[in-house]
Amino acid sequence: MQSVDRAITVLEILAQHKEAGVTEIAAELGVHKSTAFRLVGALERRGLVEQPGLRGKYRLGFGIIRLAGTMAAGLDLTQQSRRVCEDLASDLGETVNIAIPSGDMVVNIDQVRGSSAVVSQNWIGRQNPIHSTSSGKVLLAHMRPNDQKRILRGRLEEVTPATITDPDELRAEFQEILDRGFATAVEELEPGLNAVAAPIRGLTGEVIAAISASGPSYRMEEEKLDGIGEAVAEAGMEISTRMGHMDQR
């Protein structure tokens, strides 16, 4: 924790002074110069700080902008999707979530409960293995090949007896998702819970998030999921348009 605290302090020092050398950073941290050098080196490798020249001075790097941009995009996404999620939750009577990728996981960043959602479960902030949810499978299906391969080569946890953990089976399902425009999950995250998800695209057409509808399997029966999927996919396209994506073909 001490190293993390010191690394954050380095970023704060650079934010305050615009740029600083290792000697100055070490003095403000109250540590040996070699310790400051290691901290700055680790941050530089991550793109969070950079050396603009040969003067031995460091400044904040573009990695900071990338992280800030991701946060801003997430906030914008929840703003642009809220009304669509409310309408979809009202139409279906089920819980609607917006999810984004987080490494090998998927995390929900917004939620609207439908009128039939008796259990007030809060999914916001919850992380789940990306292969075990309808949202995660949508994101995986549209992921860059190298990223997709990396995840499928890793450990695919069997969250429930119905969770698909065979990489070949998942790949076959990804093609179905691309063809029909939505993904389904039948008790793959929790027993008795079914879900349907569709992609949300950003300005340039890349899939940046997923919108899902979920509910108990006795209401969202497996034979109804295709019909629900069409409504969810339409909602995903509407949010995509709000996010600046114009080509829906």
XYZ file of N, CA and C in Angstrom:
747
model
N 0.823 -1.205 0.000
C 0.000 0.000 0.000
C 0.861 1.261 0.000
N 2.039 1.176 0.644
C 2.928 2.330 0.677
C 3.383 2.732 -0.728
N 3.699 1.717 -1.555
C 4.136 1.999 -2.921
C 3.018 2.629 -3.738
N 1.793 2.122 -3.548
C 0.646 2.690 -4.261
C 0.446 4.143 -3.848
N 0.516 4.403 -2.541
C 0.346 5.762 -2.038
C 1.423 6.697 -2.598
N 2.655 6.210 -2.644
C 3.740 7.030 -3.182
C 3.563 7.301 -4.677
N 3.115 6.269 -5.424
C 2.902 6.450 -6.864
C 1.828 7.495 -7.126
N 0.767 7.472 -6.341
C -0.295 8.473 -6.495
C 0.234 9.860 -6.164
N 1.083 9.919 -5.132
C 1.677 11.203 -4.761
C 2.555 11.752 -5.878
N 3.278 10.876 -6.571
C 4.089 11.302 -7.719
C 3.203 11.970 -8.767
N 2.065 11.343 -9.063
C 1.143 11.925 -10.044
C 0.631 13.285 -9.575
N 0.348 13.397 -8.288
C -0.131 14.669 -7.744
C 0.954 15.740 -7.828
N 2.209 15.346 -7.573
C 3.331 16.292 -7.673
C 3.456 16.819 -9.097
N 3.380 15.921 -10.070
C 3.497 16.332 -11.473
C 2.305 17.172 -11.908
N 1.141 16.864 -11.371
C -0.043 17.668 -11.692
C 0.107 19.079 -11.153
N 0.735 19.210 -9.997
C 0.901 20.520 -9.371
C 2.009 21.335 -10.026
N 3.150 20.678 -10.318
C 4.317 21.403 -10.823
C 4.462 21.355 -12.348
N 3.557 20.658 -13.022
C 3.619 20.475 -14.482
C 4.728 19.507 -14.892
N 5.934 19.697 -14.343
C 7.014 18.752 -14.586
C 8.009 18.822 -13.426
N 8.718 17.711 -13.235
C 9.681 17.657 -12.134
C 10.686 16.553 -12.406
N 11.886 16.709 -11.840
C 12.920 15.702 -11.965
C 12.861 14.711 -10.825
N 13.616 13.626 -10.946
C 13.608 12.586 -9.925
C 14.067 13.136 -8.578
N 15.072 14.015 -8.595
C 15.581 14.585 -7.344
C 14.491 15.378 -6.629
N 13.742 16.180 -7.392
C 12.655 16.964 -6.797
C 11.556 16.055 -6.260
N 11.229 15.033 -7.032
C 10.179 14.103 -6.612
C 10.594 13.382 -5.336
N 11.862 12.924 -5.290
C 12.357 12.222 -4.099
C 12.288 13.120 -2.872
N 12.639 14.389 -3.044
C 12.614 15.330 -1.923
C 11.200 15.525 -1.387
N 10.244 15.654 -2.275
C 8.861 15.864 -1.832
C 8.273 14.610 -1.201
N 8.706 13.447 -1.696
C 8.227 12.185 -1.123
C 8.929 11.856 0.188
N 10.139 12.412 0.354
C 10.936 12.079 1.527
C 11.540 10.700 1.430
N 11.937 10.297 0.186
C 12.523 8.971 -0.030
C 13.857 9.135 -0.760
N 14.598 8.046 -0.825
C 15.870 8.054 -1.548
C 15.591 8.228 -3.043
N 16.547 8.824 -3.739
C 16.393 9.081 -5.172
C 16.144 7.795 -5.959
N 16.792 6.689 -5.557
C 16.607 5.421 -6.271
C 15.172 4.917 -6.153
N 14.556 5.165 -4.993
C 13.158 4.758 -4.799
C 12.242 5.574 -5.711
N 12.504 6.868 -5.771
C 11.708 7.734 -6.647
C 11.889 7.335 -8.104
N 13.104 6.963 -8.469
C 13.376 6.557 -9.845
C 12.583 5.302 -10.217
N 12.514 4.350 -9.291
C 11.744 3.123 -9.558
C 10.254 3.428 -9.707
N 9.746 4.299 -8.856
C 8.329 4.658 -8.934
C 8.005 5.337 -10.266
N 8.835 6.303 -10.643
C 8.618 7.029 -11.896
C 8.753 6.081 -13.084
N 9.705 5.145 -13.009
C 9.888 4.182 -14.086
C 8.668 3.302 -14.293
N 8.074 2.849 -13.177
C 6.866 2.012 -13.265
C 5.712 2.802 -13.886
N 5.558 4.053 -13.487
C 4.493 4.893 -14.046
C 4.739 5.199 -15.522
N 6.020 5.365 -15.882
C 6.364 5.640 -17.277
C 6.040 4.445 -18.164
N 6.310 3.238 -17.658
C 6.003 2.034 -18.453
C 4.515 1.903 -18.715
N 3.700 2.420 -17.828
C 2.244 2.377 -17.986
C 1.709 3.573 -18.767
N 2.605 4.470 -19.165
C 2.179 5.632 -19.932
C 1.551 6.736 -19.098
N 1.649 6.608 -17.761
C 1.041 7.614 -16.887
C 1.945 8.829 -16.703
N 3.254 8.652 -16.886
C 4.171 9.784 -16.922
C 5.079 9.615 -18.135
N 5.716 10.703 -18.548
C 6.604 10.645 -19.708
C 7.716 11.671 -19.575
N 8.806 11.441 -20.319
C 9.896 12.395 -20.412
C 9.817 13.085 -21.767
N 9.465 14.356 -21.795
C 9.320 15.034 -23.091
C 10.638 15.327 -23.782
N 11.749 15.296 -23.060
C 13.042 15.606 -23.673
C 14.155 14.874 -22.957
N 15.349 15.412 -23.069
C 16.512 14.783 -22.454
C 16.959 15.522 -21.199
N 16.086 16.345 -20.622
C 16.466 17.159 -19.469
C 16.258 16.445 -18.139
N 15.800 15.192 -18.200
C 15.577 14.452 -16.967
C 14.328 14.858 -16.223
N 13.465 15.600 -16.898
C 12.210 16.049 -16.295
C 11.069 15.121 -16.732
N 10.116 14.931 -15.837
C 8.953 14.104 -16.130
C 7.684 14.959 -16.047
N 6.675 14.538 -16.806
C 5.367 15.173 -16.740
C 4.309 14.089 -16.869
N 3.067 14.434 -16.630
C 1.976 13.473 -16.777
C 1.893 13.012 -18.226
N 1.652 11.705 -18.423
C 1.585 11.153 -19.765
C 0.164 11.032 -20.270
N 0.040 10.589 -21.508
C -1.275 10.469 -22.127
C -2.105 9.324 -21.547
N -1.460 8.442 -20.777
C -2.221 7.393 -20.104
C -3.251 7.960 -19.152
N -2.926 9.115 -18.558
C -3.869 9.795 -17.671
C -5.112 10.213 -18.449
N -4.887 10.741 -19.655
C -6.008 11.165 -20.496
C -6.874 9.963 -20.879
N -6.200 8.835 -21.165
C -6.948 7.619 -21.525
C -7.852 7.179 -20.374
N -7.317 7.183 -19.158
C -8.113 6.773 -18.003
C -9.259 7.748 -17.752
N -8.955 9.042 -17.851
C -9.996 10.050 -17.644
C -11.064 9.956 -18.732
N -10.611 9.680 -19.970
C -11.548 9.561 -21.073
C -12.489 8.388 -20.906
N -11.951 7.289 -20.356
C -12.781 6.112 -20.104
C -13.865 6.420 -19.096
N -13.482 7.144 -18.045
C -14.459 7.514 -17.021
C -15.519 8.436 -17.602
N -15.070 9.433 -18.382
C -16.013 10.371 -18.987
C -16.963 9.662 -19.936
N -16.409 8.702 -20.688
C -17.252 7.946 -21.618
C -18.304 7.140 -20.870
N -17.897 6.573 -19.711
C -18.841 5.807 -18.905
C -19.968 6.680 -18.383
N -19.611 7.903 -17.928
C -20.628 8.818 -17.449
C -21.558 9.223 -18.583
N -21.000 9.505 -19.749
C -21.807 9.891 -20.900
C -22.723 8.749 -21.314
N -22.205 7.533 -21.253
C -22.997 6.370 -21.631
C -24.219 6.216 -20.741
N -24.049 6.364 -19.438
C -25.191 6.219 -18.535
C -26.214 7.327 -18.769
N -25.730 8.520 -19.086
C -26.653 9.626 -19.367
C -27.453 9.374 -20.640
N -26.760 8.931 -21.687
C -27.416 8.738 -22.981
C -28.324 7.509 -22.995
N -28.029 6.541 -22.136
C -28.794 5.285 -22.170
C -29.960 5.253 -21.188
N -29.992 6.176 -20.262
C -30.951 6.080 -19.155
C -32.402 6.010 -19.630
N -32.782 6.935 -20.496
C -34.184 6.956 -20.944
C -34.533 5.687 -21.720
N -33.622 5.209 -22.530
C -33.866 3.981 -23.299
C -34.026 2.795 -22.356
N -33.194 2.732 -21.325
C -33.277 1.641 -20.353
C -34.606 1.693 -19.596
N -35.028 2.900 -19.245
C -36.297 3.046 -18.529
C -37.459 2.566 -19.393
N -37.437 2.928 -20.673
C -38.511 2.498 -21.585
C -38.507 0.983 -21.760
N -37.307 0.403 -21.911
C -37.218 -1.039 -22.107
C -37.673 -1.780 -20.856
N -37.251 -1.310 -19.687
C -37.658 -1.947 -18.431
C -39.171 -1.865 -18.249
N -39.750 -0.741 -18.674
C -41.203 -0.571 -18.581
C -41.922 -1.522 -19.527
N -41.403 -1.660 -20.746
C -42.030 -2.537 -21.734
C -41.940 -4.010 -21.335
N -40.765 -4.429 -20.834
C -40.551 -5.839 -20.513
C -40.968 -6.198 -19.090
N -40.950 -5.217 -18.216
C -41.235 -5.492 -16.806
C -40.067 -6.132 -16.080
N -38.905 -6.199 -16.738
C -37.734 -6.859 -16.155
C -36.607 -5.857 -15.912
N -35.565 -6.332 -15.238
C -34.428 -5.473 -14.916
C -33.532 -5.285 -16.130
N -33.147 -4.047 -16.375
C -32.282 -3.704 -17.505
C -30.970 -3.140 -16.962
N -29.855 -3.631 -17.499
C -28.535 -3.192 -17.067
C -27.690 -2.726 -18.243
N -26.765 -1.817 -17.970
C -25.710 -1.441 -18.902
C -24.406 -1.959 -18.332
N -23.621 -2.666 -19.160
C -22.372 -3.259 -18.684
C -21.226 -2.926 -19.624
N -20.030 -2.843 -19.056
C -18.821 -2.582 -19.833
C -17.769 -3.616 -19.473
N -16.795 -3.845 -20.347
C -15.733 -4.800 -20.035
C -14.772 -4.226 -19.000
N -14.224 -5.119 -18.179
C -13.223 -4.729 -17.189
C -12.209 -5.869 -17.099
N -11.234 -5.858 -18.019
C -10.275 -6.962 -18.077
C -10.973 -8.238 -18.501
N -10.854 -9.274 -17.681
C -11.507 -10.550 -17.960
C -12.890 -10.634 -17.319
N -13.379 -9.503 -16.850
C -14.675 -9.452 -16.181
C -15.594 -8.495 -16.939
N -16.849 -8.490 -16.530
C -17.806 -7.515 -17.032
C -18.419 -6.857 -15.805
N -18.602 -5.538 -15.877
C -19.118 -4.810 -14.719
C -20.332 -3.983 -15.127
N -21.360 -4.014 -14.303
C -22.576 -3.247 -14.561
C -22.415 -1.823 -14.030
N -22.728 -0.840 -14.869
C -22.559 0.553 -14.465
C -23.884 1.290 -14.306
N -24.985 0.691 -14.730
C -26.287 1.324 -14.523
C -27.373 0.259 -14.565
N -28.481 0.554 -13.904
C -29.557 -0.435 -13.791
C -30.906 0.264 -13.652
N -31.910 -0.326 -14.299
C -33.292 0.126 -14.128
C -34.142 -1.119 -13.875
N -34.916 -1.086 -12.817
C -35.766 -2.238 -12.484
C -37.134 -2.088 -13.125
N -37.628 -3.188 -13.678
C -38.962 -3.204 -14.253
C -40.007 -3.474 -13.192
N -41.262 -3.369 -13.581
C -42.367 -3.517 -12.628
C -42.477 -4.923 -12.060
N -41.978 -5.925 -12.779
C -42.078 -7.308 -12.313
C -40.902 -7.724 -11.437
N -39.906 -6.862 -11.315
C -38.705 -7.205 -10.541
C -39.009 -7.102 -9.059
N -39.428 -8.210 -8.476
C -39.833 -8.235 -7.066
C -38.617 -8.098 -6.158
N -37.556 -8.846 -6.460
C -36.340 -8.804 -5.650
C -35.514 -7.586 -6.047
N -35.231 -6.723 -5.069
C -34.497 -5.487 -5.361
C -32.988 -5.721 -5.307
N -32.494 -6.543 -6.219
C -31.060 -6.815 -6.269
C -30.342 -5.717 -7.032
N -29.292 -5.191 -6.420
C -28.530 -4.122 -7.054
C -27.316 -4.714 -7.753
N -27.284 -4.599 -9.102
C -26.190 -5.146 -9.890
C -25.120 -4.103 -10.189
N -25.361 -2.843 -9.851
C -24.409 -1.787 -10.194
C -23.088 -2.005 -9.452
N -22.004 -1.990 -10.217
C -20.677 -2.184 -9.646
C -20.269 -3.633 -9.505
N -21.201 -4.534 -9.732
C -20.882 -5.951 -9.578
C -20.092 -6.458 -10.786
N -19.000 -7.163 -10.528
C -18.184 -7.759 -11.572
C -18.475 -9.251 -11.664
N -18.567 -9.746 -12.887
C -18.784 -11.176 -13.125
C -17.841 -11.658 -14.220
N -17.489 -12.938 -14.194
C -16.653 -13.477 -15.284
C -17.307 -13.190 -16.627
N -16.542 -12.689 -17.557
C -17.104 -12.163 -18.802
C -17.818 -13.229 -19.633
N -17.421 -14.511 -19.484
C -18.020 -15.574 -20.291
C -19.326 -16.095 -19.719
N -19.698 -15.636 -18.503
C -20.839 -16.242 -17.804
C -22.122 -15.420 -17.887
N -22.092 -14.285 -18.576
C -23.276 -13.433 -18.671
C -23.608 -13.138 -20.133
N -24.836 -12.760 -20.372
C -25.224 -12.399 -21.743
C -24.473 -11.145 -22.199
N -24.324 -10.169 -21.302
C -23.568 -8.954 -21.646
C -22.121 -9.287 -21.970
N -21.517 -10.123 -21.132
C -20.125 -10.497 -21.348
C -19.926 -11.220 -22.661
N -20.852 -12.096 -23.009
C -20.717 -12.843 -24.266
C -20.871 -11.925 -25.484
N -21.715 -10.907 -25.359
C -21.821 -9.919 -26.439
C -20.490 -9.195 -26.618
N -19.895 -8.773 -25.497
C -18.622 -8.056 -25.560
C -17.515 -8.954 -26.097
N -17.502 -10.206 -25.677
C -16.508 -11.161 -26.172
C -16.659 -11.398 -27.669
N -17.896 -11.533 -28.113
C -18.146 -11.822 -29.528
C -17.631 -10.706 -30.432
N -17.644 -9.477 -29.939
C -17.217 -8.331 -30.742
C -15.798 -7.877 -30.405
N -15.125 -8.620 -29.567
C -13.781 -8.243 -29.125
C -12.755 -8.496 -30.214
N -11.644 -7.761 -30.154
C -10.544 -8.011 -31.083
C -10.048 -9.442 -30.913
N -9.692 -10.111 -32.030
C -9.309 -11.529 -31.972
C -8.248 -11.851 -30.921
N -7.221 -11.027 -30.801
C -6.162 -11.308 -29.835
C -6.668 -11.255 -28.399
N -7.533 -10.282 -28.102
C -8.094 -10.174 -26.757
C -9.035 -11.340 -26.478
N -9.812 -11.707 -27.482
C -10.726 -12.833 -27.327
C -9.950 -14.127 -27.066
N -8.880 -14.353 -27.832
C -8.068 -15.551 -27.657
C -7.450 -15.604 -26.267
N -6.968 -14.447 -25.783
C -6.340 -14.401 -24.465
C -7.317 -14.824 -23.376
N -8.535 -14.346 -23.451
C -9.528 -14.694 -22.438
C -9.922 -16.162 -22.535
N -10.103 -16.650 -23.746
C -10.514 -18.047 -23.914
C -9.401 -19.025 -23.543
N -8.157 -18.567 -23.583
C -7.043 -19.418 -23.162
C -6.904 -19.466 -21.640
N -7.542 -18.528 -20.965
C -7.451 -18.467 -19.508
C -8.414 -19.440 -18.842
N -8.511 -19.312 -17.531
C -9.403 -20.184 -16.768
C -10.836 -19.676 -16.901
N -11.715 -20.509 -17.439
C -13.118 -20.164 -17.600
C -13.898 -20.814 -16.456
N -14.221 -19.999 -15.477
C -14.850 -20.513 -14.254
C -16.251 -21.061 -14.517
N -16.552 -22.188 -13.897
C -17.896 -22.759 -13.968
C -18.717 -22.146 -12.838
N -19.367 -21.020 -13.123
C -20.106 -20.287 -12.110
C -21.335 -21.063 -11.661
N -22.025 -21.681 -12.620
C -23.149 -22.587 -12.338
C -22.966 -23.818 -13.220
N -23.734 -24.873 -12.984
C -23.628 -26.050 -13.858
C -23.914 -25.749 -15.327
N -24.613 -24.646 -15.592
C -24.966 -24.304 -16.982
C -23.945 -23.376 -17.654
N -22.955 -22.901 -16.915
C -21.962 -21.992 -17.494
C -21.165 -22.701 -18.582
N -21.028 -22.052 -19.724
C -20.243 -22.632 -20.826
C -18.765 -22.337 -20.576
N -17.967 -23.389 -20.458
C -16.536 -23.232 -20.197
C -15.667 -23.820 -21.303
N -16.289 -24.386 -22.327
C -15.554 -24.952 -23.455
C -15.299 -23.837 -24.478
N -14.026 -23.486 -24.729
C -13.724 -22.401 -25.665
C -14.330 -22.597 -27.051
N -14.330 -23.827 -27.544
C -14.892 -24.077 -28.871
C -16.398 -23.832 -28.887
N -17.068 -24.224 -27.829
C -18.513 -24.005 -27.737
C -18.821 -22.508 -27.669
N -17.988 -21.779 -26.935
C -18.179 -20.338 -26.844
C -17.951 -19.674 -28.202
N -16.908 -20.100 -28.907
C -16.636 -19.516 -30.230
C -17.812 -19.730 -31.184
N -18.393 -20.911 -31.142
C -19.553 -21.198 -31.991
C -20.719 -20.284 -31.626
N -20.874 -20.028 -30.328
C -21.958 -19.150 -29.892
C -21.689 -17.702 -30.303
N -20.419 -17.303 -30.313
C -20.081 -15.937 -30.728
C -20.568 -15.671 -32.149
N -20.420 -16.653 -33.025
C -20.872 -16.472 -34.396
C -22.384 -16.298 -34.455
N -23.103 -17.035 -33.624
C -24.557 -16.884 -33.559
C -24.926 -15.481 -33.071
N -24.174 -14.996 -32.085
C -24.428 -13.654 -31.549
C -24.237 -12.603 -32.631
N -23.173 -12.738 -33.401
C -22.912 -11.784 -34.484
C -23.998 -11.844 -35.547
N -24.513 -13.047 -35.808
C -25.531 -13.218 -36.849
C -26.877 -12.644 -36.437
N -27.292 -12.891 -35.187
C -28.645 -12.482 -34.788
C -28.691 -11.148 -34.051
N -27.541 -10.670 -33.559
C -27.483 -9.353 -32.945
C -27.694 -9.309 -31.448
N -27.786 -10.449 -30.798
C -27.927 -10.466 -29.339
C -27.454 -11.812 -28.783
N -27.207 -11.819 -27.475
C -26.745 -13.032 -26.792
C -27.737 -13.418 -25.703
N -27.778 -14.689 -25.394
C -28.624 -15.155 -24.302
C -27.768 -15.887 -23.268
N -28.254 -15.907 -22.042
C -27.612 -16.674 -20.974
C -28.722 -17.340 -20.177
N -28.738 -18.667 -20.197
C -29.785 -19.432 -19.532
C -29.199 -20.060 -18.266
N -29.440 -19.411 -17.139
C -28.971 -19.879 -15.831
C -27.450 -20.080 -15.782
N -26.717 -19.272 -16.556
C -25.264 -19.424 -16.632
C -24.529 -18.612 -15.568
N -25.204 -17.602 -14.995
C -24.617 -16.803 -13.925
C -25.200 -17.167 -12.569
N -26.509 -17.346 -12.551
C -27.200 -17.754 -11.328
C -28.305 -18.742 -11.695
N -28.485 -19.801 -10.906
C -29.604 -20.712 -11.161
C -30.926 -19.950 -11.085
N -31.786 -20.195 -12.061
C -33.088 -19.547 -12.066
C -33.100 -18.150 -12.662
N -31.959 -17.709 -13.219
C -31.887 -16.377 -13.810
C -31.519 -16.486 -15.286
N -32.336 -15.892 -16.150
C -32.057 -15.843 -17.582
C -31.846 -14.386 -18.018
N -31.119 -14.204 -19.102
C -30.830 -12.847 -19.559
C -30.595 -12.811 -21.052
N -30.796 -11.621 -21.609
C -30.541 -11.362 -23.026
C -29.791 -10.036 -23.114
N -28.785 -9.954 -23.984
C -28.009 -8.715 -24.112
C -27.699 -8.415 -25.572
N -27.507 -7.140 -25.859
C -27.171 -6.683 -27.212
C -26.076 -5.621 -27.122
N -25.351 -5.423 -28.216
C -24.228 -4.470 -28.192
C -24.664 -3.016 -28.243
N -23.802 -2.175 -27.672
C -23.909 -0.724 -27.803
C -22.618 -0.259 -28.468
N -22.751 0.504 -29.540
C -21.579 0.947 -30.309
C -21.284 2.422 -30.062
N -20.001 2.749 -30.182
C -19.576 4.128 -30.042
C -19.534 4.841 -31.373
N -18.932 6.007 -31.375
C -18.911 6.877 -32.542
C -18.356 6.199 -33.788
N -17.271 5.433 -33.626
C -16.622 4.815 -34.786
C -17.141 3.412 -35.096
N -18.130 2.964 -34.344
C -18.718 1.658 -34.618
C -18.233 0.540 -33.725
N -17.215 0.804 -32.886
C -16.726 -0.244 -31.998
C -17.745 -0.503 -30.882
N -17.821 -1.756 -30.436
C -18.737 -2.109 -29.348
C -18.106 -1.673 -28.036
N -18.766 -0.749 -27.346
C -18.213 -0.175 -26.120
C -18.917 -0.678 -24.863
N -20.095 -1.278 -25.031
C -20.870 -1.720 -23.868
C -21.958 -2.673 -24.340
N -22.737 -3.141 -23.381
C -23.864 -4.017 -23.706
C -25.059 -3.627 -22.848
N -26.234 -3.770 -23.404
C -27.470 -3.573 -22.658
C -28.129 -4.928 -22.499
N -28.622 -5.216 -21.305
C -29.223 -6.527 -21.069
C -30.542 -6.393 -20.329
N -31.371 -7.413 -20.512
C -32.592 -7.564 -19.728
C -32.503 -8.916 -19.048
N -32.786 -8.954 -17.760
C -32.685 -10.218 -17.021
C -33.875 -10.395 -16.103
N -34.197 -11.644 -15.843
C -35.313 -11.949 -14.965
C -35.356 -13.424 -14.650
N -36.241 -13.820 -13.766
C -36.337 -15.232 -13.377
C -36.741 -16.110 -14.554
N -36.219 -17.313 -14.573
C -36.455 -18.217 -15.701
C -37.916 -18.607 -15.859
N -38.700 -18.501 -14.790
C -40.121 -18.862 -14.929
C -40.903 -17.764 -15.653
N -40.331 -16.536 -15.714
C -40.959 -15.467 -16.495
C -40.260 -15.304 -17.837
N -38.934 -15.205 -17.799
C -38.160 -15.102 -19.038
C -37.799 -16.523 -19.483
N -38.804 -17.238 -19.933
C -38.595 -18.630 -20.340
C -37.722 -18.688 -21.590
N -37.011 -19.805 -21.743
C -36.033 -19.917 -22.817
C -36.651 -19.681 -24.189
N -37.876 -20.144 -24.400
C -38.513 -19.985 -25.703
C -38.938 -18.539 -25.980
N -38.925 -17.682 -24.962
C -39.285 -16.279 -25.143
C -38.073 -15.387 -25.395
N -36.882 -15.929 -25.231
C -35.686 -15.098 -25.247
C -35.402 -14.460 -26.604
N -35.733 -15.147 -27.690
C -35.491 -14.561 -29.012
C -36.326 -13.299 -29.215
N -37.579 -13.354 -28.791
C -38.441 -12.178 -28.923
C -37.954 -11.030 -28.055
N -37.536 -11.358 -26.836
C -36.988 -10.333 -25.943
C -35.700 -9.777 -26.526
N -34.916 -10.678 -27.136
C -33.649 -10.258 -27.727
C -33.814 -9.206 -28.805
N -34.867 -9.312 -29.589
C -35.112 -8.319 -30.635
C -35.386 -6.946 -30.037
N -36.136 -6.914 -28.919
C -36.413 -5.641 -28.253
C -35.146 -5.063 -27.640
N -34.328 -5.928 -27.046
C -33.074 -5.474 -26.436
C -32.115 -4.957 -27.513
N -32.053 -5.672 -28.644
C -31.176 -5.243 -29.739
C -31.608 -3.886 -30.285
N -32.898 -3.666 -30.384
C -33.403 -2.374 -30.858
C -33.013 -1.261 -29.886
N -33.104 -1.552 -28.584
C -32.704 -0.570 -27.575
C -31.206 -0.282 -27.679
N -30.416 -1.327 -27.927
C -28.981 -1.141 -28.091
C -28.654 -0.254 -29.277
N -29.390 -0.406 -30.364
C -29.169 0.435 -31.541
C -29.553 1.887 -31.271
N -30.610 2.076 -30.483
C -31.015 3.445 -30.158
C -29.962 4.142 -29.302
N -29.420 3.414 -28.326
C -28.356 3.997 -27.495
C -27.123 4.281 -28.346
N -26.817 3.369 -29.260
C -25.668 3.559 -30.152
C -25.806 4.853 -30.945
N -27.005 5.124 -31.437
C -27.259 6.360 -32.177
C -27.044 7.567 -31.270
N -27.501 7.472 -30.033
C -27.314 8.558 -29.076
C -25.831 8.778 -28.768
N -25.028 7.699 -28.886
C -23.593 7.795 -28.630
C -22.820 8.254 -29.865
N -23.545 8.534 -30.965
C -22.910 9.081 -32.154
C -22.712 8.109 -33.292
N -23.096 6.823 -33.092
C -22.925 5.839 -34.164
C -24.119 5.931 -35.105
N -23.850 6.171 -36.384
C -24.921 6.402 -37.338
C -25.243 5.197 -38.204
N -24.229 4.379 -38.512
C -24.428 3.259 -39.439
C -24.912 2.042 -38.664
N -26.175 1.679 -38.791
C -26.752 0.557 -38.057
C -26.808 -0.718 -38.900
N -26.137 -0.750 -40.024
C -26.198 -1.943 -40.864
C -25.371 -3.052 -40.255
